[in-house]
Amino acid sequence: MKVTRRDLLVWSAGAAAGLIVTPVPWKLLDDTSIWSQNWPWIPQPARVPVEMKQSSCTLCPNGCGLRVRMAAGWPVGVAGLSTHPVTRGALCPLGFAAHQLNWHPQRLRTVRHRGSNSSWSEAQRAFAKARAEGPIVIIDGYPGRAASSVLETFAQKQNGSYRVVEGPETRALKPYASWSGVPASALGYDLENAETVISFGAPMLDGWGAPGRFTRLWAERAAGRSDPQLRLIQIDSTLSRTAARSWQWISIRQGSESTLAAGLAAALLEQKLVPARGPIPAVSVDEAAMQTGMTADAIRELARTIVGRTPAVAIAADDNPSIAALNLLLGAVGTLGGIVRRSKDAVDHIAAGDAISSARAVLIDASVPWDFIHQTDAEVFRFAAWDGGSTKADWLLPVPGFLEELTDVPTAPALAVETYAVAPSLVKPASEVQSAAQFLATVEPSLIPAEKIIHTRCYNIFRALKGNVHGDEITPVAKFASAQKLEAQLWKGAVWVGEASPPGGIRCELKGWPAAPVLGAAENWSALWPAPVLPPLASKLYNESSLREAPDRRTV
Ligand code: SF4
């Protein structure tokens, strides 16, 4: 069964809305003996006292808060952490079942070289040879971690290139980055203060962003109300799950989102609903009506509705400069309830989808989606915890599995404020594994190890005296007596949340109305990447929950 990341996140939208407040997940998790009969590779949990630990899921950059039930040193159940400031108890099925992943039959336990068993020393020798012969490209699917810093530093020392895989939420922020010079990874949507959200096909209630974030806002401020505090206008060619639950669904022809954004801009200016700031769209309201399938009057009315309750912000499903230009016209960039700058320190990176030429070797971190396709003739060193099947990699290198490695959890994509958490190693790896960062540290001993970088980051948070630490209670950073005490809280599963940035800080220079984007092949592999393996509980949750969308659902 091929289940994609979007499928899993779709499910999590429902989980956030209701499932976590029912006993269903716990009931399912209690059925461990049944799981063990059906999937004999999952060991029976020992009959010992169960200990509860708090942490964060590191299987994707959303970093959901976890409650992990541990028995005899290994995890036997996972649930969402209700005190997590972003996900507030929501998880996707992969997270709910992550404790089963480490025993999956496709778990990588040995170094493989072109299909045969090899060893770490062979891999090190091959990598050292490649390094001596030419440039190295390093690809990271979860940038911003301490481990990412190790990968990037190595690439710099090597005169190589460090590239990142970005999700659709980050790519949708790219136009503001190119117009303002502020990296997309430093930007976010202040949805918590928005009153109108115009989604151009972004699955806001259907797998967009961190599980639980928007779905909670929707449940608290809008669901079931005829005049909600938060209006969600969903522009979609079909009755998607988000469209069906939104305040207003606007049906347009598939692929005409950019034209509608330009038409709305024309309608806003024509009716003097906004000041004429920035470039004028080349499309008239009538032309937009013809191309989108809406009437001109409907576009004008939609423009009035959008400014009827502000702050209003438009959200694109992916990189779409026309929709970003509409936000500029709406005054939604650098303002409360719009696009905000959450960080001053982030830097821009080259996208991993760009062609790799003249590299001697490519190192792919375990965080990169399994089906990432690299157009290269270079020798490929692929780090992974699970073997997802056919791959072009020359080397397959086993990494620590779920909760087997200390890592940090930087801000999830599209959040309006910075967050930071630490996921300590709770489980001892059963086989000889190394993360890409650990591997590079053996090759280049001058690299600062990720663990030390995590200490420094905790110390910097303490020294800056900003924000709060969200654990069982919320404690201002200024109240911590020492950096060690703050770090100890993070190691126990607490999450640091920074302060909201003051308005401003994003000055966009846009000379002409942007052309409609040409969507590249890269669109699919980060939005729709299939999980390399799926644990049985996740399959069951996905297949048997009524939250799975019926195939004919989107046909209207
Ligand atoms: S969305 Fe990502 S971080 Fe959250 S539970 Fe699922 S895999 Fe883990």
XYZ file of C-alpha atoms and ligand atoms in Angstrom:
564
model
C 0.000 0.000 0.000
C 1.404 3.353 -1.002
C 0.476 5.980 1.583
C 1.867 9.445 1.079
C 2.834 12.137 3.541
C -0.227 14.096 2.465
C -2.457 11.076 3.217
C -1.009 10.855 6.702
C -1.378 14.543 7.362
C -4.918 14.474 5.989
C -5.714 11.931 8.636
C -4.045 14.028 11.296
C -6.442 16.875 10.567
C -9.258 14.655 11.759
C -7.198 13.421 14.674
C -6.700 16.983 15.816
C -10.363 17.749 15.529
C -11.673 14.903 17.575
C -9.895 11.611 17.853
C -7.410 12.609 20.502
C -10.184 13.440 22.932
C -11.637 9.967 22.587
C -10.115 6.810 24.070
C -9.774 5.233 20.621
C -6.006 5.616 20.122
C -5.287 4.336 23.602
C -7.594 1.410 22.984
C -5.711 0.624 19.807
C -2.388 1.038 21.501
C -3.498 -1.268 24.292
C -4.009 -4.050 21.784
C -0.318 -4.787 21.635
C -0.802 -8.527 21.999
C -3.096 -8.561 18.970
C -0.546 -6.578 16.978
C 2.146 -9.028 17.959
C 0.061 -11.972 16.703
C -0.586 -10.308 13.385
C 2.911 -8.890 12.981
C 5.280 -11.324 14.706
C 8.291 -9.079 14.106
C 7.015 -6.760 16.854
C 8.206 -8.217 20.182
C 5.809 -8.720 23.068
C 6.248 -5.958 25.654
C 7.714 -7.137 28.932
C 5.350 -7.274 31.906
C 7.089 -4.511 33.805
C 5.950 -1.127 35.118
C 5.273 1.348 32.321
C 7.112 4.646 32.407
C 5.871 7.778 30.616
C 8.324 10.035 28.751
C 7.688 13.217 26.817
C 9.498 14.089 23.623
C 9.006 15.262 20.053
C 8.536 13.236 16.911
C 11.461 13.692 14.524
C 10.113 11.686 11.597
C 9.308 14.910 9.736
C 9.909 18.659 10.286
C 6.556 19.193 12.048
C 8.084 18.027 15.347
C 4.802 16.995 17.020
C 4.811 16.629 20.812
C 4.805 12.994 21.997
C 3.915 11.038 25.107
C 5.824 7.793 24.917
C 4.985 4.759 27.034
C 8.203 2.897 27.802
C 8.497 -0.670 29.132
C 11.841 -2.318 29.871
C 13.711 0.382 27.949
C 11.723 0.409 24.765
C 8.625 2.269 23.575
C 5.319 0.373 23.560
C 2.914 3.172 22.765
C 2.815 6.755 21.536
C 0.180 9.461 21.943
C 0.034 13.200 21.347
C 1.262 15.622 23.994
C -1.572 17.972 24.927
C 0.797 20.564 26.462
C 2.717 21.003 23.180
C 2.208 24.660 22.205
C 1.701 23.960 18.481
C 0.332 20.467 17.942
C -1.545 20.330 21.278
C -2.045 16.576 21.253
C -2.433 15.988 17.511
C -0.333 13.390 15.670
C -0.481 11.751 12.269
C -0.850 7.935 12.078
C 2.860 7.525 11.458
C 3.537 9.260 14.782
C 0.919 7.172 16.611
C 2.601 3.999 15.359
C 6.217 5.157 15.386
C 7.123 2.830 18.305
C 6.656 -0.130 15.930
C 9.015 1.226 13.290
C 12.272 0.116 14.881
C 11.319 -3.557 14.441
C 10.052 -3.227 10.919
C 11.405 -6.010 8.639
C 12.703 -3.340 6.274
C 14.790 -1.722 8.996
C 18.319 -1.236 7.682
C 20.801 -2.919 10.003
C 23.941 -3.257 7.926
C 25.866 -1.141 5.471
C 24.964 -2.106 1.896
C 27.050 -1.385 -1.173
C 25.329 -1.912 -4.534
C 23.110 -4.626 -3.076
C 25.838 -6.501 -1.114
C 26.720 -6.387 2.570
C 29.595 -4.060 3.369
C 30.948 -2.272 6.456
C 31.286 1.190 7.935
C 35.044 1.157 7.365
C 34.516 0.367 3.649
C 31.994 3.198 3.409
C 34.385 5.589 5.167
C 37.202 4.639 2.797
C 34.953 5.140 -0.250
C 33.757 8.495 1.043
C 37.280 9.664 1.890
C 38.389 8.740 -1.650
C 35.435 10.578 -3.209
C 36.118 13.589 -1.007
C 39.731 13.714 -2.141
C 38.722 13.489 -5.790
C 36.034 16.165 -6.118
C 33.183 18.213 -4.711
C 30.585 16.709 -2.392
C 26.908 17.694 -2.433
C 24.989 17.173 0.827
C 21.200 17.042 0.835
C 19.181 17.652 4.001
C 15.447 17.077 4.343
C 15.091 18.630 7.777
C 17.164 21.826 7.820
C 17.752 23.887 10.938
C 18.751 21.008 13.262
C 22.106 20.827 15.029
C 22.850 17.874 12.722
C 22.064 20.139 9.749
C 24.685 22.540 10.995
C 27.233 19.666 10.986
C 26.264 18.745 7.406
C 26.454 22.344 6.216
C 29.791 23.014 7.901
C 31.271 19.904 6.318
C 30.040 20.993 2.857
C 31.608 24.433 3.376
C 34.932 23.006 4.544
C 34.906 20.696 1.582
C 34.113 23.479 -0.865
C 31.016 21.493 -1.688
C 27.352 22.337 -1.687
C 24.642 22.002 0.970
C 21.083 21.766 -0.301
C 17.707 21.357 1.335
C 14.428 19.699 0.536
C 11.595 22.128 1.204
C 7.939 21.293 1.719
C 5.118 23.091 -0.113
C 4.421 25.344 2.896
C 7.977 26.744 2.748
C 7.986 26.916 -1.061
C 4.783 29.022 -0.904
C 6.845 31.625 1.001
C 9.585 31.739 -1.665
C 8.252 34.773 -3.609
C 8.472 37.007 -0.509
C 12.008 35.733 0.023
C 13.095 36.628 -3.498
C 11.457 40.107 -3.303
C 12.665 40.981 0.200
C 15.900 39.048 0.699
C 14.481 37.498 3.887
C 14.915 33.690 3.637
C 11.691 31.701 3.272
C 12.702 29.664 6.332
C 12.550 32.882 8.405
C 8.957 33.605 7.342
C 5.651 32.255 8.594
C 1.892 32.858 8.562
C 0.390 34.601 11.579
C -2.825 32.591 11.303
C -3.479 32.989 15.010
C -4.288 36.695 14.402
C -5.867 36.416 10.943
C -9.624 36.887 10.541
C -9.901 35.880 6.889
C -7.810 33.181 5.231
C -8.106 32.802 1.456
C -6.620 29.461 0.541
C -5.778 28.912 -3.109
C -5.940 25.125 -3.043
C -3.846 24.807 0.150
C -5.336 21.909 2.136
C -5.811 23.978 5.308
C -8.075 21.439 7.047
C -6.655 18.530 5.176
C -2.968 18.067 5.907
C -1.455 21.562 5.757
C 1.343 22.492 8.174
C 1.872 20.960 11.603
C -0.946 18.623 12.681
C -3.441 20.384 14.885
C -2.330 23.959 14.248
C -4.941 25.297 11.839
C -7.547 22.639 12.600
C -7.580 23.742 16.254
C -7.909 27.397 15.307
C -10.762 26.430 13.029
C -12.478 24.337 15.693
C -12.152 27.128 18.285
C -12.957 30.175 16.185
C -15.128 29.079 13.323
C -16.515 25.560 13.036
C -20.290 25.425 12.774
C -20.820 29.193 12.924
C -22.553 31.143 10.173
C -20.524 34.293 10.948
C -17.278 32.926 12.349
C -14.398 34.885 13.904
C -12.115 33.169 11.418
C -13.333 32.994 7.837
C -11.792 30.374 5.610
C -12.464 30.916 1.914
C -11.318 27.860 -0.004
C -10.613 28.272 -3.703
C -10.548 24.801 -5.208
C -11.577 23.197 -8.464
C -13.177 20.257 -6.602
C -14.978 19.719 -3.327
C -11.883 18.853 -1.342
C -12.226 17.979 2.324
C -11.102 21.513 3.203
C -13.571 23.021 0.719
C -16.411 20.995 2.237
C -15.644 22.287 5.747
C -14.685 25.861 4.859
C -16.807 28.965 5.459
C -17.047 29.545 1.721
C -16.001 27.356 -1.194
C -15.230 29.098 -4.478
C -15.071 26.704 -7.400
C -12.754 27.665 -10.256
C -11.208 25.926 -13.234
C -8.235 23.761 -12.334
C -4.927 25.614 -12.725
C -6.478 29.111 -12.837
C -5.439 30.138 -9.283
C -2.833 32.658 -10.489
C -5.348 34.279 -12.826
C -7.922 34.543 -10.048
C -5.302 36.156 -7.766
C -4.591 38.745 -10.493
C -8.331 39.214 -11.122
C -8.973 39.754 -7.411
C -6.168 42.332 -7.356
C -7.817 44.110 -10.307
C -11.203 43.997 -8.527
C -9.702 45.382 -5.283
C -8.108 48.276 -7.157
C -11.123 48.943 -9.414
C -13.423 49.246 -6.375
C -10.791 51.213 -4.415
C -10.966 48.631 -1.627
C -7.202 48.873 -1.011
C -4.586 51.581 -1.621
C -2.777 51.166 -4.965
C 0.502 49.791 -3.575
C 2.802 47.843 -5.834
C 2.380 46.758 -9.458
C -0.923 46.630 -11.330
C -2.071 43.214 -12.588
C -2.102 42.776 -16.349
C -5.415 40.865 -16.210
C -8.790 42.649 -16.042
C -11.670 41.361 -13.928
C -13.533 40.295 -17.080
C -10.513 38.385 -18.444
C -10.048 36.666 -15.074
C -13.733 35.721 -15.098
C -13.380 34.097 -18.502
C -10.317 32.074 -17.510
C -11.452 30.980 -14.051
C -15.063 30.138 -14.879
C -16.383 32.637 -12.307
C -18.491 35.661 -13.231
C -16.957 39.135 -13.048
C -19.535 40.067 -10.415
C -18.584 37.049 -8.320
C -14.904 38.105 -8.410
C -15.827 41.654 -7.372
C -17.998 40.336 -4.559
C -15.237 38.012 -3.406
C -12.854 41.004 -3.283
C -15.352 42.871 -1.057
C -15.760 39.802 1.173
C -11.995 39.495 1.621
C -11.579 43.050 2.870
C -14.837 42.817 4.868
C -12.993 41.211 7.751
C -9.308 41.876 8.195
C -6.500 40.941 8.771
C -6.852 38.840 5.624
C -4.102 36.661 4.191
C -3.941 34.538 1.038
C -2.208 31.150 1.186
C -0.872 29.372 -1.887
C -0.589 25.603 -2.128
C 2.975 25.990 -3.428
C 5.344 28.600 -4.885
C 2.971 31.061 -6.605
C 4.154 34.672 -7.072
C 0.696 35.967 -8.187
C -0.848 34.919 -4.885
C 2.098 36.487 -3.036
C 1.561 39.719 -5.008
C -2.112 39.686 -3.946
C -0.925 39.593 -0.321
C 1.272 42.625 -0.980
C -1.756 44.496 -2.301
C -3.823 43.418 0.702
C -1.103 44.804 2.988
C -0.682 41.330 4.480
C 3.121 41.197 4.349
C 4.982 42.118 7.528
C 1.737 42.738 9.441
C -0.245 41.123 12.233
C -2.387 38.306 10.844
C -0.328 38.073 7.638
C 3.134 36.958 6.536
C 5.555 37.654 9.377
C 9.269 37.423 9.923
C 9.733 34.979 12.769
C 13.504 34.847 12.862
C 16.445 37.134 12.219
C 19.063 34.398 12.002
C 17.810 32.040 9.269
C 19.784 31.762 6.038
C 18.681 30.810 2.550
C 19.749 27.499 1.021
C 19.826 26.042 -2.456
C 16.824 23.826 -3.153
C 17.709 20.151 -3.476
C 15.608 19.816 -6.622
C 18.084 21.882 -8.676
C 20.223 19.718 -10.957
C 23.456 18.389 -9.437
C 26.323 18.628 -11.854
C 30.042 17.948 -11.506
C 29.776 16.461 -7.997
C 32.044 13.534 -7.183
C 29.657 12.296 -4.493
C 26.212 13.079 -3.130
C 25.424 12.428 0.526
C 21.703 12.173 1.277
C 20.639 12.561 4.891
C 18.047 10.165 6.347
C 15.589 13.082 6.627
C 15.260 13.317 2.829
C 12.095 11.617 1.487
C 12.909 8.151 0.229
C 11.709 8.753 -3.319
C 13.720 11.927 -3.789
C 15.083 11.687 -7.311
C 18.553 13.063 -7.844
C 19.697 13.671 -11.389
C 23.356 12.873 -10.976
C 26.093 10.484 -12.065
C 27.946 11.024 -8.794
C 28.496 8.254 -6.224
C 25.510 8.384 -3.860
C 25.772 7.756 -0.103
C 22.191 7.334 1.142
C 21.548 7.346 4.901
C 18.263 5.772 5.993
C 16.690 3.856 8.851
C 14.361 1.848 6.583
C 14.878 0.438 3.124
C 12.029 1.826 1.023
C 12.783 -0.345 -2.024
C 14.414 0.513 -5.315
C 16.948 3.308 -5.064
C 19.728 4.720 -7.166
C 22.069 4.949 -4.168
C 25.455 3.200 -4.354
C 25.682 3.022 -0.575
C 22.868 2.412 1.899
C 23.963 3.405 5.391
C 21.842 2.513 8.456
C 20.978 5.349 10.845
C 19.432 5.376 14.332
C 15.682 4.681 14.274
C 12.784 6.229 16.172
C 13.960 7.782 19.480
C 17.390 6.153 19.139
C 19.339 9.380 18.659
C 19.612 12.729 20.403
C 18.403 15.420 18.042
C 16.896 18.863 18.300
C 13.622 20.067 16.847
C 13.717 23.510 15.258
C 10.671 25.583 14.237
C 8.181 23.743 12.022
C 7.503 25.213 8.560
C 5.052 28.155 8.308
C 4.843 28.878 12.067
C 4.679 32.544 13.038
C 7.047 32.260 16.014
C 10.237 30.343 16.613
C 10.141 27.185 18.691
C 12.851 24.819 19.890
C 12.732 21.380 21.470
C 15.089 18.504 22.158
C 14.333 14.836 21.450
C 16.782 12.824 23.579
C 17.790 9.287 22.789
C 15.339 7.128 24.768
C 16.209 3.791 23.163
C 19.526 2.034 22.639
C 20.059 1.106 18.959
C 20.082 -2.668 18.458
C 22.630 -2.592 15.632
C 25.633 -0.551 14.568
C 24.154 2.635 13.160
C 25.431 6.140 12.470
C 23.620 9.284 11.397
C 25.076 11.265 8.498
C 26.338 13.884 10.978
C 28.082 11.202 13.088
C 29.587 9.659 9.959
C 30.979 13.021 8.811
C 32.421 13.636 12.279
C 34.437 10.412 11.963
C 35.716 11.537 8.561
C 36.392 15.136 9.658
C 37.196 15.233 13.411
C 37.337 19.050 13.495
C 33.517 19.244 13.124
C 31.638 20.323 16.244
C 29.328 17.413 17.191
C 25.557 17.937 17.120
C 25.289 17.334 20.873
C 27.579 20.272 21.606
C 25.646 22.490 19.189
C 22.425 21.605 21.034
C 24.027 22.694 24.357
C 25.065 25.992 22.756
C 21.591 26.585 21.348
C 20.009 25.986 24.772
C 22.535 28.355 26.318
C 21.746 31.028 23.708
C 18.018 30.763 24.457
C 18.770 31.181 28.167
C 21.064 34.155 27.552
C 18.558 35.971 25.285
C 15.953 35.953 28.119
C 13.109 35.877 25.609
C 10.032 33.694 25.289
C 8.614 30.922 27.462
C 9.244 27.260 28.057
C 6.047 25.192 27.697
C 6.147 22.092 29.861
C 3.563 20.996 32.427
C 3.389 24.715 33.096
C 4.537 27.768 31.151
C 7.721 29.350 32.529
C 9.282 32.566 31.191
C 12.920 32.045 30.180
C 13.864 34.937 32.497
C 12.729 32.824 35.479
C 15.266 30.030 34.870
C 18.189 30.140 37.292
C 20.657 28.613 34.827
C 21.049 27.399 31.257
C 21.412 23.849 32.598
C 17.967 24.046 34.251
C 16.404 25.295 31.041
C 18.129 22.595 29.002
C 17.003 19.943 31.501
C 13.376 21.010 30.935
C 13.787 20.728 27.163
C 15.278 17.261 27.572
C 12.126 16.290 29.484
C 9.917 17.224 26.517
C 9.226 20.936 27.170
C 9.215 23.316 24.183
C 10.655 26.812 24.028
C 8.425 29.341 22.224
C 9.946 32.658 21.196
C 8.276 36.040 21.104
C 6.205 37.310 18.211
C 8.193 39.677 16.011
C 7.052 43.277 15.811
C 5.296 44.188 12.523
C 7.562 45.151 9.612
C 10.911 43.618 8.809
C 9.900 42.467 5.299
C 10.328 45.071 2.577
C 9.372 43.591 -0.789
C 10.631 45.145 -4.023
C 8.288 44.046 -6.799
C 8.532 45.931 -10.088
C 5.872 44.222 -12.218
C 2.970 41.841 -11.646
C 4.546 38.373 -11.666
C 3.939 35.839 -14.406
C 2.016 32.682 -13.579
C 4.382 30.030 -12.192
C 5.461 26.996 -14.151
C 5.135 24.094 -11.748
C 8.201 21.857 -11.838
C 8.557 18.157 -11.259
C 9.819 18.856 -7.729
C 6.266 19.614 -6.623
C 5.409 16.012 -6.040
C 8.159 14.496 -4.007
C 7.907 16.569 -0.900
C 4.143 17.072 -0.799
C 3.335 13.495 -1.677
C 6.358 11.465 -0.627
C 5.393 8.003 0.450
C 6.658 6.915 3.848
C 9.447 4.361 3.155
C 7.680 1.868 5.391
C 4.425 1.985 7.286
C 4.016 0.350 10.716
C 0.963 -1.897 11.079
C -0.838 0.396 13.505
C -0.533 3.304 11.058
C -1.899 1.121 8.242
C -4.801 0.110 10.429
C -5.553 3.665 11.523
C -5.329 4.903 7.968
C -7.360 2.096 6.408
C -10.005 1.592 9.028
C -10.678 5.111 10.264
C -13.685 6.791 8.738
C -11.433 9.796 8.225
C -9.966 8.322 5.054
C -11.433 10.140 2.110
C -13.526 7.985 -0.232
C -12.119 7.898 -3.785
C -15.239 9.489 -5.284
C -15.292 12.279 -2.672
C -13.602 14.899 -4.809
C -15.822 14.340 -7.836
C -18.521 16.999 -8.081
S 3.345 14.937 11.294
Fe 5.534 14.390 11.268
S 6.286 14.987 13.291
Fe 4.027 14.882 13.424
S 3.587 12.804 14.141
Fe 3.506 12.762 11.880
S 5.570 12.148 11.252
Fe 5.723 12.804 13.390
